Amino acid sequence: MDFRSAEAERHYEDVVAHASGLVVGMDFDGTLAPIVEDPAAATILPGTGDLLVDLAESVSALAVITGRPARQVLALGGLEEVGVAVGQHGRVLHVLGQYGNERWSSVDRRILSPQPPRGLSTFESRLPGLLRRYDAEGAYVEDKGLAVGIHTRRLDDPRGAFDRLLDPVRGLAEELGLQVEPGRLVIEVRAPGTDKGAAVRRLVEQVGAQAFCFVGDDLGDVAAFRAVRDLREQGAVAGLLVCAGSPEERALVDLADVVVDGPDGVQEFLRRLAADTGVRAG
């Protein structure tokens, strides 16, 4: 667990001091779950669910904020069961799927979701031809309902395919009024107008958070990092930014207060935060 500066250590102490009003928000892939070739096979690291339940004893709320569909994350992470256990401490687990477009909580336990964005079905129908033109026919296309993910990880040259596809995918998406979100060897196409930063701001307002810690690993988490940083600079919340580092993606390192080593490092961070906030709460 690497504090980037003395100021970063002070930010950590500040969120610990505000434990009773602290919301801990986390990405899923690359943060709670290791990155794998098949997105459908990504599962939360063993023991992480128990750590989240332990942490719920002393913080205000927990949130998983992800680009994945909420239903998928609930299943892969066993998060419905985690939510039940969190509820026994009188706390709430929020799952905000598809960058906040979908909402679930352990209180009402139903997913609220809008209609798919206009233009998405046309994008999907034109995508196979685009993949053929740019020599990426083997890319895995994930239909998320409200978005489409184009994964290049399974190809012989994953980074080269990603780089070839990014601009043409962005051009087609923009033509159809859609937004592109690059990630770790995945290009997501979705409706414009929301991102993880907006999801963080809504959650802060919804629960009346006094502090917010966000843990992420990828480009899609940059908006959440900036939202927490801006709220912290405005004096609205105490804030802490934690990057689950990886060799593939360094975008969050310069923004982070704390850098840990992937999902294993996230476990260590959650264990320390649970211990430190538990001491203060007791």
Coordinates of C-alpha atoms in Angstrom, one line a residue:
M1 CA 0.0 0.0 0.0
D2 CA 1.8 3.1 -1.3
F3 CA 0.8 6.5 -0.1
R4 CA 1.8 8.9 -2.9
S5 CA 2.6 11.8 -0.5
A6 CA 2.3 13.1 3.1
E7 CA -0.9 14.9 1.9
A8 CA -2.3 11.5 0.8
E9 CA -1.7 10.1 4.3
R10 CA -3.6 13.1 5.7
H11 CA -6.5 12.3 3.3
Y12 CA -6.6 8.8 4.6
E13 CA -6.6 9.9 8.2
D14 CA -9.4 12.3 7.3
V15 CA -11.7 9.7 5.9
V16 CA -11.0 7.4 8.8
A17 CA -12.0 10.2 11.2
H18 CA -15.3 10.6 9.3
A19 CA -16.0 6.8 9.3
S20 CA -19.6 7.2 10.4
G21 CA -20.3 9.3 7.3
L22 CA -18.0 7.5 4.9
V23 CA -19.1 5.8 1.7
V24 CA -16.7 3.4 0.1
G25 CA -17.2 3.1 -3.6
M26 CA -15.4 0.5 -5.7
D27 CA -15.2 -0.6 -9.4
F28 CA -15.6 -4.3 -10.1
D29 CA -13.3 -5.6 -12.8
G30 CA -9.6 -5.1 -11.9
T31 CA -10.6 -3.9 -8.5
L32 CA -12.8 -6.5 -6.7
A33 CA -12.3 -9.1 -9.4
P34 CA -9.2 -10.0 -11.4
I35 CA -9.3 -9.2 -15.1
V36 CA -9.8 -12.4 -17.1
E37 CA -10.1 -13.2 -20.9
D38 CA -13.8 -14.2 -20.6
P39 CA -15.8 -11.4 -18.9
A40 CA -18.5 -13.9 -17.9
A41 CA -15.9 -15.7 -15.8
A42 CA -14.8 -12.8 -13.7
T43 CA -15.5 -13.4 -10.0
I44 CA -14.8 -11.4 -6.8
L45 CA -11.7 -12.6 -5.0
P46 CA -12.4 -15.1 -2.2
G47 CA -12.7 -13.3 1.1
T48 CA -13.5 -9.9 -0.3
G49 CA -17.2 -10.3 0.4
D50 CA -16.4 -10.9 4.1
L51 CA -14.1 -7.9 4.2
L52 CA -16.9 -5.7 2.8
V53 CA -19.3 -7.0 5.5
D54 CA -16.6 -6.3 8.2
L55 CA -16.2 -2.7 6.8
A56 CA -19.9 -2.1 6.9
E57 CA -19.7 -2.3 10.7
S58 CA -18.1 1.2 10.9
V59 CA -18.8 3.1 7.6
S60 CA -22.0 4.7 6.4
A61 CA -22.5 2.7 3.1
L62 CA -20.8 0.6 0.4
A63 CA -21.2 1.0 -3.3
V64 CA -20.0 -1.0 -6.4
I65 CA -20.0 1.4 -9.4
T66 CA -19.3 -0.4 -12.6
G67 CA -19.7 -0.4 -16.3
R68 CA -21.2 -3.9 -16.2
P69 CA -24.9 -4.5 -16.0
A70 CA -26.0 -4.5 -12.3
R71 CA -27.6 -8.0 -12.6
Q72 CA -24.3 -9.5 -13.9
V73 CA -22.3 -7.9 -11.1
L74 CA -24.7 -9.1 -8.4
A75 CA -24.3 -12.7 -9.7
L76 CA -20.5 -12.7 -10.3
G77 CA -19.8 -11.0 -7.0
G78 CA -22.3 -12.8 -4.8
L79 CA -23.4 -9.3 -3.9
E80 CA -27.0 -10.0 -3.0
E81 CA -25.7 -12.2 -0.1
V82 CA -23.2 -9.5 0.8
G83 CA -26.0 -7.0 0.9
V84 CA -28.1 -9.1 3.2
A85 CA -25.1 -9.4 5.6
V86 CA -24.4 -5.6 5.3
G87 CA -28.0 -5.0 6.2
Q88 CA -27.6 -6.8 9.4
H89 CA -25.3 -4.0 10.5
G90 CA -27.9 -1.5 9.5
R91 CA -26.0 -0.4 6.5
V92 CA -26.7 -0.4 2.7
L93 CA -24.9 -1.8 -0.2
H94 CA -25.5 0.0 -3.5
V95 CA -24.8 -1.4 -6.9
L96 CA -24.7 1.2 -9.7
G97 CA -24.4 -0.6 -13.0
Q98 CA -23.6 0.6 -16.5
Y99 CA -21.9 3.8 -15.2
G100 CA -24.9 4.6 -12.9
N101 CA -27.6 4.1 -15.5
E102 CA -28.8 1.0 -13.4
R103 CA -29.4 1.2 -9.7
W104 CA -29.9 -1.5 -7.1
S105 CA -29.6 -1.4 -3.3
S106 CA -29.8 -4.0 -0.6
V107 CA -32.9 -2.2 0.8
D108 CA -35.3 -2.6 -2.1
R109 CA -33.4 -5.3 -4.0
R110 CA -34.7 -4.5 -7.5
I111 CA -32.9 -3.0 -10.5
L112 CA -34.0 0.3 -11.8
S113 CA -33.0 0.8 -15.5
P114 CA -33.8 3.1 -18.4
Q115 CA -34.5 2.0 -22.0
P116 CA -31.6 1.2 -24.3
P117 CA -30.2 4.4 -26.0
R118 CA -31.3 5.3 -29.5
G119 CA -28.7 4.3 -32.1
L120 CA -27.4 1.3 -30.2
S121 CA -29.1 -1.3 -32.3
T122 CA -27.9 0.4 -35.4
F123 CA -24.3 0.4 -34.0
E124 CA -24.5 -3.3 -33.3
S125 CA -25.8 -4.1 -36.8
R126 CA -22.9 -2.2 -38.4
L127 CA -20.2 -3.4 -36.0
P128 CA -19.4 -6.7 -37.7
G129 CA -18.4 -4.9 -40.9
L130 CA -16.2 -2.5 -39.0
L131 CA -14.4 -5.4 -37.2
R132 CA -13.8 -7.1 -40.6
R133 CA -12.4 -3.9 -42.1
Y134 CA -9.9 -3.4 -39.2
D135 CA -8.8 -7.1 -39.0
A136 CA -10.5 -7.7 -35.6
E137 CA -13.2 -10.2 -36.5
G138 CA -12.3 -12.4 -33.5
A139 CA -13.0 -9.6 -31.0
Y140 CA -15.5 -10.6 -28.3
V141 CA -18.6 -8.4 -28.5
E142 CA -20.5 -8.1 -25.2
D143 CA -24.1 -7.0 -25.4
K144 CA -24.9 -5.2 -22.1
G145 CA -28.4 -4.1 -22.9
L146 CA -27.6 -0.4 -22.4
A147 CA -24.1 -0.6 -23.9
V148 CA -21.8 -2.7 -26.1
G149 CA -18.3 -3.8 -25.1
I150 CA -15.7 -4.8 -27.7
H151 CA -13.0 -6.9 -26.1
T152 CA -9.7 -7.4 -27.9
R153 CA -8.0 -9.4 -25.1
R154 CA -8.5 -12.8 -26.9
L155 CA -6.9 -11.7 -30.2
D156 CA -3.3 -12.5 -31.1
D157 CA -2.3 -8.8 -30.9
P158 CA -4.7 -7.4 -28.3
R159 CA -3.1 -3.9 -28.0
G160 CA -2.7 -3.5 -31.7
A161 CA -6.3 -4.5 -32.4
F162 CA -7.5 -2.1 -29.6
D163 CA -5.5 0.8 -31.2
R164 CA -6.7 0.0 -34.7
L165 CA -10.4 0.0 -33.6
L166 CA -10.6 2.9 -31.2
D167 CA -10.9 5.7 -33.7
P168 CA -13.3 4.0 -36.1
V169 CA -15.5 2.8 -33.3
R170 CA -15.5 6.3 -31.9
G171 CA -16.4 7.7 -35.3
L172 CA -19.4 5.3 -35.7
A173 CA -20.6 5.9 -32.2
E174 CA -20.5 9.7 -32.5
E175 CA -22.4 9.4 -35.8
L176 CA -25.2 7.6 -33.9
G177 CA -25.1 9.9 -30.9
L178 CA -23.4 7.5 -28.6
Q179 CA -20.4 7.8 -26.3
V180 CA -17.2 5.8 -26.2
E181 CA -15.4 4.7 -23.0
P182 CA -12.0 3.0 -23.6
G183 CA -10.8 0.6 -20.9
R184 CA -8.3 -2.2 -20.4
L185 CA -8.4 -3.8 -23.9
V186 CA -12.1 -3.1 -24.1
I187 CA -14.0 -0.3 -25.9
E188 CA -17.5 0.4 -24.5
V189 CA -20.1 2.2 -26.5
R190 CA -23.1 3.6 -24.5
A191 CA -25.5 6.4 -24.1
P192 CA -24.0 9.9 -23.4
G193 CA -24.9 12.0 -20.4
T194 CA -23.8 9.8 -17.5
D195 CA -20.5 8.5 -16.1
K196 CA -19.1 7.3 -12.8
G197 CA -18.4 10.8 -11.7
A198 CA -22.1 11.7 -12.0
A199 CA -22.9 8.4 -10.1
V200 CA -20.6 9.4 -7.3
R201 CA -22.2 12.9 -7.0
R202 CA -25.7 11.5 -6.9
L203 CA -24.8 9.0 -4.2
V204 CA -23.1 11.6 -2.1
E205 CA -26.3 13.7 -2.2
Q206 CA -28.6 10.7 -1.7
V207 CA -26.9 9.4 1.4
G208 CA -25.6 12.7 2.8
A209 CA -22.0 11.4 2.8
Q210 CA -19.4 13.3 4.8
A211 CA -16.6 11.3 3.2
F212 CA -16.1 9.3 0.1
C213 CA -13.4 6.8 -0.8
F214 CA -13.3 5.5 -4.3
V215 CA -11.2 2.5 -5.5
G216 CA -10.7 1.9 -9.2
D217 CA -8.3 0.7 -11.8
D218 CA -9.2 1.9 -15.3
L219 CA -10.0 4.8 -17.6
G220 CA -13.7 4.5 -16.8
D221 CA -12.9 5.4 -13.2
V222 CA -11.2 8.7 -14.0
A223 CA -14.6 10.5 -13.8
A224 CA -15.2 9.1 -10.4
F225 CA -11.7 10.1 -9.2
R226 CA -12.2 13.7 -10.5
A227 CA -15.6 13.9 -8.8
V228 CA -14.2 12.9 -5.4
R229 CA -11.3 15.2 -5.9
D230 CA -13.5 18.1 -6.8
L231 CA -15.9 17.5 -3.9
R232 CA -12.9 17.3 -1.6
E233 CA -11.4 20.6 -2.9
Q234 CA -14.8 22.2 -2.4
G235 CA -14.9 21.1 1.2
A236 CA -18.1 19.0 0.6
V237 CA -16.5 15.7 1.7
A238 CA -13.3 14.2 3.0
G239 CA -12.0 12.2 0.1
L240 CA -9.6 9.4 -0.7
L241 CA -8.6 8.0 -4.2
V242 CA -7.2 4.5 -4.4
C243 CA -5.8 3.0 -7.6
A244 CA -5.6 -0.8 -8.1
G245 CA -2.5 -0.6 -10.2
S246 CA -1.7 -2.8 -13.1
P247 CA 1.0 -2.9 -15.9
E248 CA -1.8 -2.5 -18.5
E249 CA -3.2 0.8 -17.3
R250 CA -1.5 3.8 -15.6
A251 CA -4.2 6.5 -16.1
L252 CA -5.2 6.6 -12.4
V253 CA -1.8 6.5 -10.8
D254 CA -1.1 10.3 -11.1
L255 CA -4.6 11.1 -9.7
A256 CA -4.4 8.6 -6.8
D257 CA -3.6 9.2 -3.2
V258 CA -2.9 5.5 -2.6
V259 CA -1.7 2.8 -5.1
V260 CA -2.2 -0.9 -4.3
D261 CA -1.3 -4.0 -6.3
G262 CA -4.5 -5.1 -8.1
P263 CA -7.4 -6.9 -6.4
D264 CA -5.1 -8.5 -3.9
G265 CA -3.9 -5.1 -2.9
V266 CA -7.5 -3.9 -2.7
Q267 CA -8.2 -6.6 -0.2
E268 CA -5.3 -5.5 1.9
F269 CA -6.5 -1.9 1.8
L270 CA -10.1 -2.8 2.8
R271 CA -8.7 -4.9 5.6
R272 CA -6.7 -2.0 6.9
L273 CA -9.6 0.5 6.5
A274 CA -11.9 -1.8 8.3
A275 CA -9.4 -2.2 11.2
D276 CA -8.7 1.6 11.4
T277 CA -12.3 2.7 11.2
G278 CA -13.3 0.0 13.6
V279 CA -10.9 1.4 16.2
R280 CA -12.2 4.9 15.7
A281 CA -15.8 3.7 15.9
G282 CA -15.2 1.8 19.0

